[in-house]
Short mmCIF file of C-alpha atoms in Angstrom, two decimals:
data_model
loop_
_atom_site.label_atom_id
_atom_site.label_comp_id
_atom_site.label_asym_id
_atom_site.label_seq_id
_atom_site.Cartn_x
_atom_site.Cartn_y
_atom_site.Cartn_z
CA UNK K 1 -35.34 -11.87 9.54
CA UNK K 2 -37.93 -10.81 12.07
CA UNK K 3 -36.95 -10.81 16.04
CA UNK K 4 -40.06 -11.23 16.74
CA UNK K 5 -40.40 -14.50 15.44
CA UNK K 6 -36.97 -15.70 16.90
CA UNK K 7 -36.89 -17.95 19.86
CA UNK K 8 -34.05 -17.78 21.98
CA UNK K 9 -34.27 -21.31 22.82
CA UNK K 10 -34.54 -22.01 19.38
CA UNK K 11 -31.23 -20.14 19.06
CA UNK K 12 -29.23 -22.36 22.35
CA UNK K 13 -30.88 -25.77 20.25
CA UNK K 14 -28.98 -24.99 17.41
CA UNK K 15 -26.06 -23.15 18.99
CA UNK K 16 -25.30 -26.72 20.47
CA UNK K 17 -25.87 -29.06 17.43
CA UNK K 18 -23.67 -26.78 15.31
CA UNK K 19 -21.19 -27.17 18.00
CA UNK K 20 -21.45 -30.71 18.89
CA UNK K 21 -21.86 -31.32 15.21
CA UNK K 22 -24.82 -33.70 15.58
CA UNK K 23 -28.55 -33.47 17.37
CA UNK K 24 -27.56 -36.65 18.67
CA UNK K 25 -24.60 -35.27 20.73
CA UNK K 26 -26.30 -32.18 21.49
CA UNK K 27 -28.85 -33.92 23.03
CA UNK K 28 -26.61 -36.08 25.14
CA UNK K 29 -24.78 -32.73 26.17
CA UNK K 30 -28.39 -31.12 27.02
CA UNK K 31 -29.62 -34.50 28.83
CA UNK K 32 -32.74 -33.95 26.40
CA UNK K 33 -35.30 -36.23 23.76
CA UNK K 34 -33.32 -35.88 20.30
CA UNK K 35 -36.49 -35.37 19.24
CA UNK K 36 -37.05 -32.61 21.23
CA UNK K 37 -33.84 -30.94 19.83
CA UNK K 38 -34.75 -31.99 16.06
CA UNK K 39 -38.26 -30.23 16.52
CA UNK K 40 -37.01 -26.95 18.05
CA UNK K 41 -34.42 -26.94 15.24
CA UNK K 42 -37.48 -27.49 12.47
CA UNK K 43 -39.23 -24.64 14.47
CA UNK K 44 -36.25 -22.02 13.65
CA UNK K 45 -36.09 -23.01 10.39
CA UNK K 46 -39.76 -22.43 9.62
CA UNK K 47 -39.69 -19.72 11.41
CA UNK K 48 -36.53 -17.35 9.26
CA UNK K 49 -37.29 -19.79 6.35
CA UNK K 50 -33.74 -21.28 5.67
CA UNK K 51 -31.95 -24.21 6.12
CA UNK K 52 -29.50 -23.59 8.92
CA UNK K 53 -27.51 -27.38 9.17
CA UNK K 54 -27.05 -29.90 6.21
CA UNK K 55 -24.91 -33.59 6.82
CA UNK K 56 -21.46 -33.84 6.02
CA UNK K 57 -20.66 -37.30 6.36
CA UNK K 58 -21.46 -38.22 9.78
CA UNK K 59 -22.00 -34.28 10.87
CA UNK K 60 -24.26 -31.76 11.00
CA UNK K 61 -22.41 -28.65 9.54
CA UNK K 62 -24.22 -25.45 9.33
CA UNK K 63 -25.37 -24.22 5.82
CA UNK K 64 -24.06 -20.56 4.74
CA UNK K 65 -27.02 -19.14 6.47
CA UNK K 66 -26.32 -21.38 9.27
CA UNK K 67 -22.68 -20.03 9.14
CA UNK K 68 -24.14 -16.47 9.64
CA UNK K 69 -26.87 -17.20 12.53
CA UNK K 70 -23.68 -18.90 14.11
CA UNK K 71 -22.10 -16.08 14.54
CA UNK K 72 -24.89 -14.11 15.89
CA UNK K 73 -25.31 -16.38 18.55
CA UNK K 74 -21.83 -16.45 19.46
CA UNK K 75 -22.27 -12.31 20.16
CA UNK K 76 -25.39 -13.27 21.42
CA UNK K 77 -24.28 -15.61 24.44
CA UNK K 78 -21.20 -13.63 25.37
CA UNK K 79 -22.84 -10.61 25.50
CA UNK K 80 -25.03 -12.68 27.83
CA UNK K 81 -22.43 -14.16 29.94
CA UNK K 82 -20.90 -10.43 29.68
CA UNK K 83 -24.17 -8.73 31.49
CA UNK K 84 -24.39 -11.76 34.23
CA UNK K 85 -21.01 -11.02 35.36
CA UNK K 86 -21.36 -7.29 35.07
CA UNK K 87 -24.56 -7.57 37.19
CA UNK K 88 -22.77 -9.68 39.79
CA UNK K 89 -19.55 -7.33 39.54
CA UNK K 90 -21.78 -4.24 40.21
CA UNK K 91 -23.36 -5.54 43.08
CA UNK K 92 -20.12 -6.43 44.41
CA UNK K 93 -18.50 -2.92 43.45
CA UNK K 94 -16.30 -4.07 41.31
CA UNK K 95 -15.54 -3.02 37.60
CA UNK K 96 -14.94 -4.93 34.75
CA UNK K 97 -12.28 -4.22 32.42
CA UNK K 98 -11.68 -6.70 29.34
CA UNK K 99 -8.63 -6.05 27.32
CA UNK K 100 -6.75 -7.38 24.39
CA UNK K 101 -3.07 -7.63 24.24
CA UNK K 102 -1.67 -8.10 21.01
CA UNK K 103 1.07 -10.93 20.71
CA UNK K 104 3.57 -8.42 19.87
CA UNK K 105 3.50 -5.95 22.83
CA UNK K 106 5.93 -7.10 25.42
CA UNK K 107 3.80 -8.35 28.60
CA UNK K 108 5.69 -6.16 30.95
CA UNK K 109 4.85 -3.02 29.09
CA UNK K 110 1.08 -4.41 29.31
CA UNK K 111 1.78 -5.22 33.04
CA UNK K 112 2.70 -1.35 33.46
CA UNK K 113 0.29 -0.06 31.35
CA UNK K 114 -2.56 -1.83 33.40
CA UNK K 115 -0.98 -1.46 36.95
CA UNK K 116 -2.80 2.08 36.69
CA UNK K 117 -6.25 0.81 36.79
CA UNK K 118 -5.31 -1.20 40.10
CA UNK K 119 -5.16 2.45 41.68
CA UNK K 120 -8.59 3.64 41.14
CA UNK K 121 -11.15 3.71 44.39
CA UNK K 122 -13.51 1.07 42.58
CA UNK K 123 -11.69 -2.17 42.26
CA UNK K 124 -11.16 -3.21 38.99
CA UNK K 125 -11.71 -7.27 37.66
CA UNK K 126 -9.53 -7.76 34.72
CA UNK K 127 -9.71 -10.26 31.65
CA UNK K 128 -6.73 -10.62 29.76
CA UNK K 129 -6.78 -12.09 26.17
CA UNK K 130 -3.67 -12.45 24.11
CA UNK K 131 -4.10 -12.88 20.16
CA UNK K 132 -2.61 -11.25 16.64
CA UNK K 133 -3.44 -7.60 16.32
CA UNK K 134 -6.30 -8.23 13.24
CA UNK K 135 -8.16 -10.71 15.13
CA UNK K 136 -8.29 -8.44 18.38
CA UNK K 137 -9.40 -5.60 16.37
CA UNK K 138 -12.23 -7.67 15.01
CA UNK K 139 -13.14 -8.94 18.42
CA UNK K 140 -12.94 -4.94 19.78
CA UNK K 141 -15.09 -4.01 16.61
CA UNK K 142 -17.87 -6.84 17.71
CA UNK K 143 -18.14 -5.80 20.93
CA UNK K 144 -15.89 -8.55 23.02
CA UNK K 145 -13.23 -6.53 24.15
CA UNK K 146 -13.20 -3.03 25.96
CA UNK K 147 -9.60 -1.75 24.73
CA UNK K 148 -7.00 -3.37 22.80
CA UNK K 149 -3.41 -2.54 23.73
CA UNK K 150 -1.01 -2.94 21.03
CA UNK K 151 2.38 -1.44 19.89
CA UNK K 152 0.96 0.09 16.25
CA UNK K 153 -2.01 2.29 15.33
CA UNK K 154 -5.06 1.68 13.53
CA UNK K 155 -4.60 2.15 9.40
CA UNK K 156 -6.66 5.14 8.42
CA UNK K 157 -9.58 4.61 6.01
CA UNK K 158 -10.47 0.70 7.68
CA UNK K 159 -13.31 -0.25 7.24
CA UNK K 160 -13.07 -0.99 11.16
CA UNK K 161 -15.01 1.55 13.31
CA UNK K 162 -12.17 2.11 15.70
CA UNK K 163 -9.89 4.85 17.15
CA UNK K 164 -6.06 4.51 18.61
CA UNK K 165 -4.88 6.53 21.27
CA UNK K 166 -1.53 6.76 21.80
CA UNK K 167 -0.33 5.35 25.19
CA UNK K 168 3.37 6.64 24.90
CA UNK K 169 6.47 5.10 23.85
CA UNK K 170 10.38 4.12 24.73
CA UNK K 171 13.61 4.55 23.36
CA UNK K 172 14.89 0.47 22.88
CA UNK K 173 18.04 -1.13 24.06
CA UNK K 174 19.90 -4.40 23.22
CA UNK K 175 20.23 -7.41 25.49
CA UNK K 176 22.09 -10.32 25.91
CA UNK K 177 23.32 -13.13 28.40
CA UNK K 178 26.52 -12.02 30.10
CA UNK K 179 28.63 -13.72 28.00
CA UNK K 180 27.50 -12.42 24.55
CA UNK K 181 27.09 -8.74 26.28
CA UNK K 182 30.84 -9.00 26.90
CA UNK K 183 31.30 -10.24 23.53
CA UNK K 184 29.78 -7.39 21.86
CA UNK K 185 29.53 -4.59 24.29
CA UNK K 186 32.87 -2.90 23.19
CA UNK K 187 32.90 -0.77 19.99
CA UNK K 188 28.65 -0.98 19.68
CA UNK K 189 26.83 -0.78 17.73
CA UNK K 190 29.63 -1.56 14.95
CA UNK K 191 30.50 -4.65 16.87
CA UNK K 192 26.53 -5.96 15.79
CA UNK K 193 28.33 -7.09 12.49
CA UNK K 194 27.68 -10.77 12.25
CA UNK K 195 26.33 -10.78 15.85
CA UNK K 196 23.31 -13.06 16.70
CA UNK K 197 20.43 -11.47 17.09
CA UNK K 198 16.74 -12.12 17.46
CA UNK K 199 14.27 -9.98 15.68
CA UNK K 200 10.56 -9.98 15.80
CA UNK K 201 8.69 -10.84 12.23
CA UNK K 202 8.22 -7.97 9.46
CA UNK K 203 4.89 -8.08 10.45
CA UNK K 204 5.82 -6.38 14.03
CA UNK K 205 5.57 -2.68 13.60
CA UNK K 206 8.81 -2.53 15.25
CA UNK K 207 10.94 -4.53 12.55
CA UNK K 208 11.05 -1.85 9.91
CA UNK K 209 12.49 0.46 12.27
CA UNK K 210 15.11 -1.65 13.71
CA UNK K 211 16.28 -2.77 10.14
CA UNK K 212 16.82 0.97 9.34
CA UNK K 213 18.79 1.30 12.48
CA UNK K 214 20.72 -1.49 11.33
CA UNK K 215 21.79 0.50 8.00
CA UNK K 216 21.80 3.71 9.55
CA UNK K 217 24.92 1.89 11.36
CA UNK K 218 26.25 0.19 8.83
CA UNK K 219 26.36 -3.08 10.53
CA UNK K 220 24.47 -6.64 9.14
CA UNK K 221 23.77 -8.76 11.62
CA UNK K 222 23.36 -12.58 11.36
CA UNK K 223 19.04 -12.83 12.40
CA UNK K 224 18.92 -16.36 14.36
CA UNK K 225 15.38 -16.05 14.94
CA UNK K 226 12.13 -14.05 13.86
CA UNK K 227 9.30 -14.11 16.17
CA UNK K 228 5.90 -12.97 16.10
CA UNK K 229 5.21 -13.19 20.16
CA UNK K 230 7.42 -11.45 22.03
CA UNK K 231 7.44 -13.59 25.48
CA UNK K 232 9.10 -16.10 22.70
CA UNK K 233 11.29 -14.23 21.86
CA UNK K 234 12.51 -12.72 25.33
CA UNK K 235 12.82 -16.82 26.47
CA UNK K 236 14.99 -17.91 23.64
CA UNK K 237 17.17 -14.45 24.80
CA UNK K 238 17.25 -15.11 28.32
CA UNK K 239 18.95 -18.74 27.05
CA UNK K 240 21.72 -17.50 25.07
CA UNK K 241 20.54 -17.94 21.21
CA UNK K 242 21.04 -14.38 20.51
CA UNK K 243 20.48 -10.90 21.28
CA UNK K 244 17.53 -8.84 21.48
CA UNK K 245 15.92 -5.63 21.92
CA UNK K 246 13.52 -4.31 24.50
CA UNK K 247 12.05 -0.96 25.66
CA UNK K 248 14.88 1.03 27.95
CA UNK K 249 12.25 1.39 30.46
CA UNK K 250 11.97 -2.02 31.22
CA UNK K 251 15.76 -2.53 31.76
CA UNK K 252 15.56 -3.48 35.58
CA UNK K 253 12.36 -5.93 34.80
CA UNK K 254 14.16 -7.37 31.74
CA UNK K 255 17.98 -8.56 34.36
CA UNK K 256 15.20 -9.23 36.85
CA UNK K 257 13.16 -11.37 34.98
CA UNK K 258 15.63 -12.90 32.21
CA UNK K 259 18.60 -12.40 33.76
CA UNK K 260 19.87 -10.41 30.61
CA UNK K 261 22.28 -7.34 30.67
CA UNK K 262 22.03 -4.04 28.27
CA UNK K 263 24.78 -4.83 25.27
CA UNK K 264 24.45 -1.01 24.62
CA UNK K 265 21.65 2.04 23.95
CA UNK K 266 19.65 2.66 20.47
CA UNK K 267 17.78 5.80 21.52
CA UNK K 268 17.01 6.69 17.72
CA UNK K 269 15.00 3.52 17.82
CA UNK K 270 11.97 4.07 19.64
CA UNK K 271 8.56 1.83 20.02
CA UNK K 272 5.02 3.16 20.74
CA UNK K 273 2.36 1.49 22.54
CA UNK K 274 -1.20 2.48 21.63
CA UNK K 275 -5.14 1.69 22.94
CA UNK K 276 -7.38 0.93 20.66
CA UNK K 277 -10.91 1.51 21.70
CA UNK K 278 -14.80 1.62 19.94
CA UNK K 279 -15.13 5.55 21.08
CA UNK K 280 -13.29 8.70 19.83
CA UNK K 281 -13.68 9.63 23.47
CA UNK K 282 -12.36 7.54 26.07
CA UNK K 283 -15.53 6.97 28.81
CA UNK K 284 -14.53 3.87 30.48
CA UNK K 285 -12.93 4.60 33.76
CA UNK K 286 -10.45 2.22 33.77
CA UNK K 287 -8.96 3.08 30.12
CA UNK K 288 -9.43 6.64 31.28
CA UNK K 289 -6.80 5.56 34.32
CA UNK K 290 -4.43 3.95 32.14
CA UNK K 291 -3.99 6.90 29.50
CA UNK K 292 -3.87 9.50 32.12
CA UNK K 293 -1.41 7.81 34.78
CA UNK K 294 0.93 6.92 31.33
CA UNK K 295 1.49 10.46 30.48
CA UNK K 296 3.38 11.66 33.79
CA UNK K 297 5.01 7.67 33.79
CA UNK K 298 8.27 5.76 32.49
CA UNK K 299 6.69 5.49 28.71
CA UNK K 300 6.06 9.58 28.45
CA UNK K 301 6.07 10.54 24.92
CA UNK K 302 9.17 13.03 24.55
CA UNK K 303 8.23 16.10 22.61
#
């Protein structure tokens, strides 16, 4: 496929009849002639010599071609929207800083970890997206995101171009309502036998470790819930279904916030928090911020 014979009008045409799923509604949507859609669409066509849409029923679906120039266009008109407000954010002063949080890192950990780039001389807009690690890794890889923050590194040998940096990390302690904390506070962790708790999913880098901890003890407690977002799973905490853990630095945010007191300390049991970035070498000034005002902070890595 040539560049030079691609039309970036061409490109929005179709962009919004394989969205809308018809030329029909596209048109509609573009207050255009549907024949002025069909013969921009027969243009691009002719002009990379493949069928991009074929009916499906009462739809326009896109071919497996059609799939593919999809997804360009997607990267295409984000990394468009992404320059406008860039543009406008420079000539404001401002910088941009997109991040992905991965559903397993608890938000007030990302709330710390980004507080540092609020303390830089150039203010600092921030877009927040929450999704499952894989899919924010893909989105980082494609150019969408600036950093991911997560609470596991990178596999090596991926076929994913991208580098982890670790942020720092936290011994963990268990919480509870007031009444289970009094219920199980005395004689822990032994008195975790049968006790309630609430575990993230064994797809949570965390889980392993915690289930170790659990034999280390010698204790088996009854699992009430599994979770694979961890704002879940702090909410069904804070009402009583069982306990859980969270990162000891957090202990004042977590009887703030949930109303939860600590059961008792694991410090064995320690969780990392990492940034995944594109670069070996962090340029960005913002990421730069976070991983240098996180080394002297609450989530210091202990040697």
């Amino acid at each position: 496929m040539k560049t030079s014979g691609l039309n970036f009008r061409h490109l929005y045409f179709f962009y919004m009849v394989a969205k809308e799923g018809g030329v029909t509604r596209a048109a509609e949507k573009l207050g255009l002639a549907v024949q002025t859609i069909s013969m921009q669409l027969a243009l691009l066509e002719q002009s990379i010599g493949k069928q991009l849409l074929e009916p499906q029923g009462r739809r326009l679906v896109p071919t497996e071609a059609g799939r593919l120039a999809l997804n360009y266009c997607e990267q295409i008109f984000l990394l468009g929207d992404q320059l406008q407000d860039a543009l406008e954010e420079s000539e404001a002063g401002k910088m941009r800083l997109t991040v992905g949080i991965s559903d397993s890192l608890p938000k007030l950990v990302a709330y710390r970890l980004l507080q540092a780039t609020q303390q830089l001389e150039q203010q600092v807009r921030l877009v927040c997206m929450e999704d499952e690690f894989e899919s924010l890794l893909a989105d980082l890889a494609l150019g969408k995101l600036d950093v991911v923050l997560t609470d596991r590194t990178v596999r090596a040998g991926g076929s994913l171009k991208v580098f982890s940096h670790l942020l720092g990390e936290s011994a963990m302690q268990l919480f509870g309502t007031r009444k289970l904390a009094q219920r199980y506070r005395r004689n822990f962790p032994a008195s975790l036998h049968g006790a309630p708790l609430l575990l993230p999913t064994r797809n949570n880098a965390l889980r392993g470790r915690i289930d170790a901890w659990f034999i280390e003890h010698g204790v088996r407690p009854e699992v009430v819930g599994e979770f694979e977002d961890n704002a879940m799973l702090n909410t069904f905490g804070r009402n009583g279904m069982g306990l859980f853990f969270a990162p000891s630095a957090l202990a004042a945010d977590i009887e703030t916030q949930f109303g939860a007191v600590l059961v008792g300390h694991a410090p064995e049991l320690r969780e990392q928090f990492y940034a995944i970035s594109n670069a070996r070498r962090i340029t960005h000034p913002a990421i730069a911020a976070i991983l240098g005002t996180v080394q002297d902070g609450p989530f210091a890595v202990a040697d």
